[in-house]
Coordinates of C-alpha atoms in Angstrom, one line a residue:
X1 CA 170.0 55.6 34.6
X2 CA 166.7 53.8 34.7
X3 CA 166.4 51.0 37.2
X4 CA 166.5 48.0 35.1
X5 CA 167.2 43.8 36.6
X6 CA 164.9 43.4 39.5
X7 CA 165.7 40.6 41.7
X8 CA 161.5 40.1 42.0
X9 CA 159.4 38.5 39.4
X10 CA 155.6 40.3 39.6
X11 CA 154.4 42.3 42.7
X12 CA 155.4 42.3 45.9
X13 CA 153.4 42.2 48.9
X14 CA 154.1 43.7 51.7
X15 CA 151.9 42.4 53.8
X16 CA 152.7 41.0 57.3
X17 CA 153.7 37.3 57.1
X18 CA 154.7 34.8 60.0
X19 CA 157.9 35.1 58.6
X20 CA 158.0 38.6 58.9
X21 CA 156.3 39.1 62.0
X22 CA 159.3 36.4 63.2
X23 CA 161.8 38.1 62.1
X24 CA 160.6 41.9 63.1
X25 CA 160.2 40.1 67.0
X26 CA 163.5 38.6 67.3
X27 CA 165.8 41.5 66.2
X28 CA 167.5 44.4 68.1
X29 CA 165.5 47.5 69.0
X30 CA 165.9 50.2 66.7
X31 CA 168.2 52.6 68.6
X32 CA 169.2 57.0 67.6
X33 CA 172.1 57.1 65.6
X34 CA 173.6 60.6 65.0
X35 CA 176.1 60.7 61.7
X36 CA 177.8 64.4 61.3
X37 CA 178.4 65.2 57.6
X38 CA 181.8 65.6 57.2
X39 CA 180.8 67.7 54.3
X40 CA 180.1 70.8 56.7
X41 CA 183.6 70.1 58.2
X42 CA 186.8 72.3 58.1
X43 CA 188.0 70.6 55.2
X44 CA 191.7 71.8 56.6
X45 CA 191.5 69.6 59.5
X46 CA 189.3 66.9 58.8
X47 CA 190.7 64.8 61.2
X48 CA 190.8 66.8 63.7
X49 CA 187.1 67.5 62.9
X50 CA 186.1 64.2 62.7
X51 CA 188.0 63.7 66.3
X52 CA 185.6 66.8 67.4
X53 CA 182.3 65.1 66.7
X54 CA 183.2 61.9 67.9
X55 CA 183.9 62.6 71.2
X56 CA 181.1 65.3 71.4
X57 CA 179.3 61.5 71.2
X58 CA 178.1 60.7 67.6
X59 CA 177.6 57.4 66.5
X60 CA 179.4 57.7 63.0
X61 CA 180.7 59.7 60.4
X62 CA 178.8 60.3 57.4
X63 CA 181.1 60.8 54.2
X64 CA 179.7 61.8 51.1
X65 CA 181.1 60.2 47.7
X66 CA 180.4 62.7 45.1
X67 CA 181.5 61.9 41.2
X68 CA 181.1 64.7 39.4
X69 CA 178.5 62.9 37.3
X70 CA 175.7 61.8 39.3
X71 CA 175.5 65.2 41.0
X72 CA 177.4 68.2 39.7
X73 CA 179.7 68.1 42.8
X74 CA 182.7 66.5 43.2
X75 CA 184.0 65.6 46.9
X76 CA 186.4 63.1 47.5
X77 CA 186.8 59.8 46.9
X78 CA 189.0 56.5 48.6
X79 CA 192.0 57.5 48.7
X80 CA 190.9 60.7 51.0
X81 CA 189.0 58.0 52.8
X82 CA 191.6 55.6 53.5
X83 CA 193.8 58.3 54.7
X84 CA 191.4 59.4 57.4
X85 CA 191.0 56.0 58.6
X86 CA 194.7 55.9 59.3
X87 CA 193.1 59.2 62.1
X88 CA 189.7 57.3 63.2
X89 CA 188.4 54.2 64.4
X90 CA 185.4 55.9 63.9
X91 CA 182.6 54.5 61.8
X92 CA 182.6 55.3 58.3
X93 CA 179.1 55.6 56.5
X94 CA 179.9 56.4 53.2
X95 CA 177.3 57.7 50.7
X96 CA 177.8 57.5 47.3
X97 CA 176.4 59.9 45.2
X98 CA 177.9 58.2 41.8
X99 CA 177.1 57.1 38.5
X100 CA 178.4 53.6 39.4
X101 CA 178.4 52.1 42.7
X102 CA 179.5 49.1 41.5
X103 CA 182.7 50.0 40.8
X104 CA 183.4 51.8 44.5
X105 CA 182.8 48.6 46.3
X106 CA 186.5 47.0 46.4
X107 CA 187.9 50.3 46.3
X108 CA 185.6 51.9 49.5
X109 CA 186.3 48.3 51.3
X110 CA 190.0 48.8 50.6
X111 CA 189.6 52.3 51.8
X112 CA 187.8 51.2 55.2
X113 CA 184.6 52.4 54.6
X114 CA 182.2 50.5 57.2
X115 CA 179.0 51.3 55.5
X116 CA 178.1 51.3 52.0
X117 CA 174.7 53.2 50.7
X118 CA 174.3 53.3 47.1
X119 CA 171.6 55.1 44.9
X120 CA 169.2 52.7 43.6
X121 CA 168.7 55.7 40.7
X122 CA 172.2 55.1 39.7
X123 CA 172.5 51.3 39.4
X124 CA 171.9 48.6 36.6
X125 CA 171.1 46.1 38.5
X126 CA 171.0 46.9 42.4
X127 CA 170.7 43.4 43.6
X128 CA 174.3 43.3 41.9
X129 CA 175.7 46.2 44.2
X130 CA 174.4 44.6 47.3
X131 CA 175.5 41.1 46.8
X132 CA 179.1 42.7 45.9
X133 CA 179.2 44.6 49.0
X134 CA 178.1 41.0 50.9
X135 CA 181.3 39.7 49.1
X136 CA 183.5 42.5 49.6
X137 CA 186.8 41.8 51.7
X138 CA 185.9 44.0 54.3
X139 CA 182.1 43.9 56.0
X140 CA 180.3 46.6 55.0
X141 CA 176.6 47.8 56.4
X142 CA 174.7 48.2 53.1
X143 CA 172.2 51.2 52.2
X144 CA 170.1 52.0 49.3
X145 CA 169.1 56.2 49.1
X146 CA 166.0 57.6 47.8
X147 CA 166.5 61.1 45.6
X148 CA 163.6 63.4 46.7
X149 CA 162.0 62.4 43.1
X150 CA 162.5 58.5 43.2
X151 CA 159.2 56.8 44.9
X152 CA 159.6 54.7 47.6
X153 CA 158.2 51.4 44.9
X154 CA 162.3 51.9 43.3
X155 CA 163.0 49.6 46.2
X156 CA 161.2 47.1 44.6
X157 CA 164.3 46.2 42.9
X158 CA 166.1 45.2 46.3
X159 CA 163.9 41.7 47.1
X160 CA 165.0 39.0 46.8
X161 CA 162.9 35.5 47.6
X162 CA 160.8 37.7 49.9
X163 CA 163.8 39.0 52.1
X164 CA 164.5 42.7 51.4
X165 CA 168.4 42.5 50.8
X166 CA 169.6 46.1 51.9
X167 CA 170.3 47.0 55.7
X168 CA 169.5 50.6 55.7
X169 CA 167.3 53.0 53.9
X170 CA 168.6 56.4 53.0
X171 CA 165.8 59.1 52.2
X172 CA 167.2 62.3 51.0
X173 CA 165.5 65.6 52.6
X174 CA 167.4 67.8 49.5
X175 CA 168.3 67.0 46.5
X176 CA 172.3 65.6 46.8
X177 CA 175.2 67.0 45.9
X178 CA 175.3 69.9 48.1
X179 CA 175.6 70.7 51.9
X180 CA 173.5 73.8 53.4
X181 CA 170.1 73.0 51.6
X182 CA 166.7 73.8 53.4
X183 CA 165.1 70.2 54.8
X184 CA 162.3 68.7 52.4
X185 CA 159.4 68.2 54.7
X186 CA 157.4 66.5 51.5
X187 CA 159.9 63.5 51.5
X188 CA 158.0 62.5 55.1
X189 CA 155.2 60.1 54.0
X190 CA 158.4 58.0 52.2
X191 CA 160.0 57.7 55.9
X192 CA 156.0 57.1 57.0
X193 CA 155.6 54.3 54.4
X194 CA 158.9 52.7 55.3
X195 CA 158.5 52.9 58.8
X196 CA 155.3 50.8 58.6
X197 CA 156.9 48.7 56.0
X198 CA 160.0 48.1 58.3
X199 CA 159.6 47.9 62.1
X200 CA 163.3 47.3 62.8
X201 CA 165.1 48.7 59.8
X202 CA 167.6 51.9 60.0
X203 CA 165.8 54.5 58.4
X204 CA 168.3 57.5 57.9
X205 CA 167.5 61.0 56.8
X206 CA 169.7 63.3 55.1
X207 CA 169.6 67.0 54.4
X208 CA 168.7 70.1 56.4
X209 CA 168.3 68.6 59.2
X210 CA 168.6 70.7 62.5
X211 CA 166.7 70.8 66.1
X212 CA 163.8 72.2 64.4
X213 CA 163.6 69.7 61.4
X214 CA 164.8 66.2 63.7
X215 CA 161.3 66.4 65.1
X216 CA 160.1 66.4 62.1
X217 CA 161.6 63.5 60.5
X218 CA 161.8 61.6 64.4
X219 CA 158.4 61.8 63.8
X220 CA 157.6 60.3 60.4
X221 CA 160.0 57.3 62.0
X222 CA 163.7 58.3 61.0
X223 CA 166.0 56.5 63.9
X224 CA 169.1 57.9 61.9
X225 CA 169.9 61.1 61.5
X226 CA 172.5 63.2 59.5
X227 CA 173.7 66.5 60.2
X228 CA 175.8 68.9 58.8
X229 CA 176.2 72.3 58.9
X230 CA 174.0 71.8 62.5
X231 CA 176.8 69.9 64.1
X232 CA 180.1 71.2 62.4
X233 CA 178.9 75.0 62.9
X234 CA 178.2 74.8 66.0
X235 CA 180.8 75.6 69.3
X236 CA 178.8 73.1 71.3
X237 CA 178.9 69.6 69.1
X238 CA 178.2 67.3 72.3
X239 CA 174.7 69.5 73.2
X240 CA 173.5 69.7 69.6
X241 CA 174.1 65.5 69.3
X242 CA 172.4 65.1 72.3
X243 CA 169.3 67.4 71.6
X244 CA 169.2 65.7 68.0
X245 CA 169.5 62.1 69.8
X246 CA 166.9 63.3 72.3
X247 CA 164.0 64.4 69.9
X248 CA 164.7 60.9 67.6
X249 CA 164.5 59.0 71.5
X250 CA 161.4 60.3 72.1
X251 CA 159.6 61.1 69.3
X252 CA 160.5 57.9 66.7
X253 CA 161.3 55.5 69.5
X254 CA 159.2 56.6 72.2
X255 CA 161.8 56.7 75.1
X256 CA 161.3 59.1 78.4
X257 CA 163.9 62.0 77.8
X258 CA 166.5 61.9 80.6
X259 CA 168.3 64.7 82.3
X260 CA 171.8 65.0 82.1
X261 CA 173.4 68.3 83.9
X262 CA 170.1 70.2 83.7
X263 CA 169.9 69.7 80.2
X264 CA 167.2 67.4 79.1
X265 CA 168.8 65.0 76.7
X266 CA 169.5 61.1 76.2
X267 CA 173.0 61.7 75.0
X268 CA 175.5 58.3 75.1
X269 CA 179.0 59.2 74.8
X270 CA 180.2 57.0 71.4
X271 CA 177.5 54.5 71.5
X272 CA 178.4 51.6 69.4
X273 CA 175.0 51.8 67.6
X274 CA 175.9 51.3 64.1
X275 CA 176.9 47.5 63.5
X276 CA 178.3 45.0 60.9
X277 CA 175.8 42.2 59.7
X278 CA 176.4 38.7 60.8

């Protein structure tokens, strides 16, 4: 679907106001957040998965929504969902790769999901999907994704009297609806353009993303990154989470890398990194 309703009237300028230059001073540094794809799981124990990666020390889970429609996949959908949160306290960011997002909102909330990213490719009218997730009765981080054809002006869509309304940008680095794809580098300059556009926003990555590729997106700006097959594959879950944390540390957020049992690494052990709005 075409992205139709726009919350804007004319262009927008993204130019630095006071406003904005308030705003960007007075909120919380940008920290890494690490999100294993549950995707690259053993789907016959995806609890026991999940409970893997946690405590090897990611930040959240990353659970992908597919339909059948908006991508030719088809993964699972709340009810899976709300039977794994019966196993995890850990937090849910749920992507939904689906012809209408609108419609998931109650349902995910219901479910437990804790964060809610959307494709702004697949809605009528984003502004709509964000202000139902705002409403929803459980609080939900919100995110709009980026398909490695949409241009980063589709967010245009998602301001509102000059405030951009999402939490979190989502740039895919493959094109969704499959796990094991080889990482986009072209998509950078999106993350590059964001970055500068948003000082302090949650810009996640997604797709193909290993030690080799982090660097890559770290630095173009990406503070969050999903992993799949990277994390899930591997026998040693805690050092590949703290390399990935490591190279987004130092190369997006410019932090000293610290040692930790002669490895070099910045690894936090289930930081509480990704966070409700107010």
């Amino acid at each position: 679907k075409g992205i139709r309703g726009a919350c804007h009237k004319g262009p927008i300028n993204y130019e630095p106001t006071r406003l904005f230059i308030m705003a960007a001073l007075s909120a919380k540094p940008l920290e890494s957040k690490i999100a294993p794809s549950l995707l690259a799981c053993d789907l016959s124990d995806m609890a026991g998965e999940a409970a893997r990666v946690m405590d090897a020390g990611a930040d959240a889970l990353h659970i992908d929504v597919m339909d059948g429609h908006f991508v030719p996949n088809l993964s699972w959908g709340p009810p899976v969902i709300k039977k794994l949160r019966q196993r995890s306290d850990a937090f849910f960011d749920v992507h939904l790769m689906v012809s209408d997002p609108l419609a998931y909102v109650g349902p995910m909330a219901d479910a437990g999901a804790d964060g809610f990213t959307f494709h702004v490719e697949a809605a009528t009218d984003p502004c709509d999907v964000v202000d139902a997730v705002r409403a929803a009765s459980r609080p939900m981080v919100v995110g709009v994704a980026l398909r490695p054809d949409t241009p980063v002006e589709a967010l245009d869509a998602l301001w509102r009297d000059g405030a951009f309304l999402p939490d979190l940008v989502l740039v895919m680095t493959v094109p969704p609806g499959f796990g094991g794809q080889a990482f986009m580098a072209d998509q950078m300059p999106k993350v590059e353009a964001l970055r500068r556009r948003f000082p302090t926003m949650d810009i996640q990555v997604d797709g193909g993303l290993n030690l080799a590729t982090v660097e890559v997106a770290a630095r173009a700006g990406a503070n969050c990154i999903v992993a799949g097959s990277a994390v899930f594959k591997s026998d040693r879950p805690a050092e590949v989470i703290s390399a990935l944390r490591d190279g987004v540390e130092t190369l997006a957020l410019h932090k000293p890398a610290r040692k930790r049992g002669g490895m070099v690494s910045s690894w936090r052990p289930r930081a509480e990194s990704f966070e409700h709005p107010p």
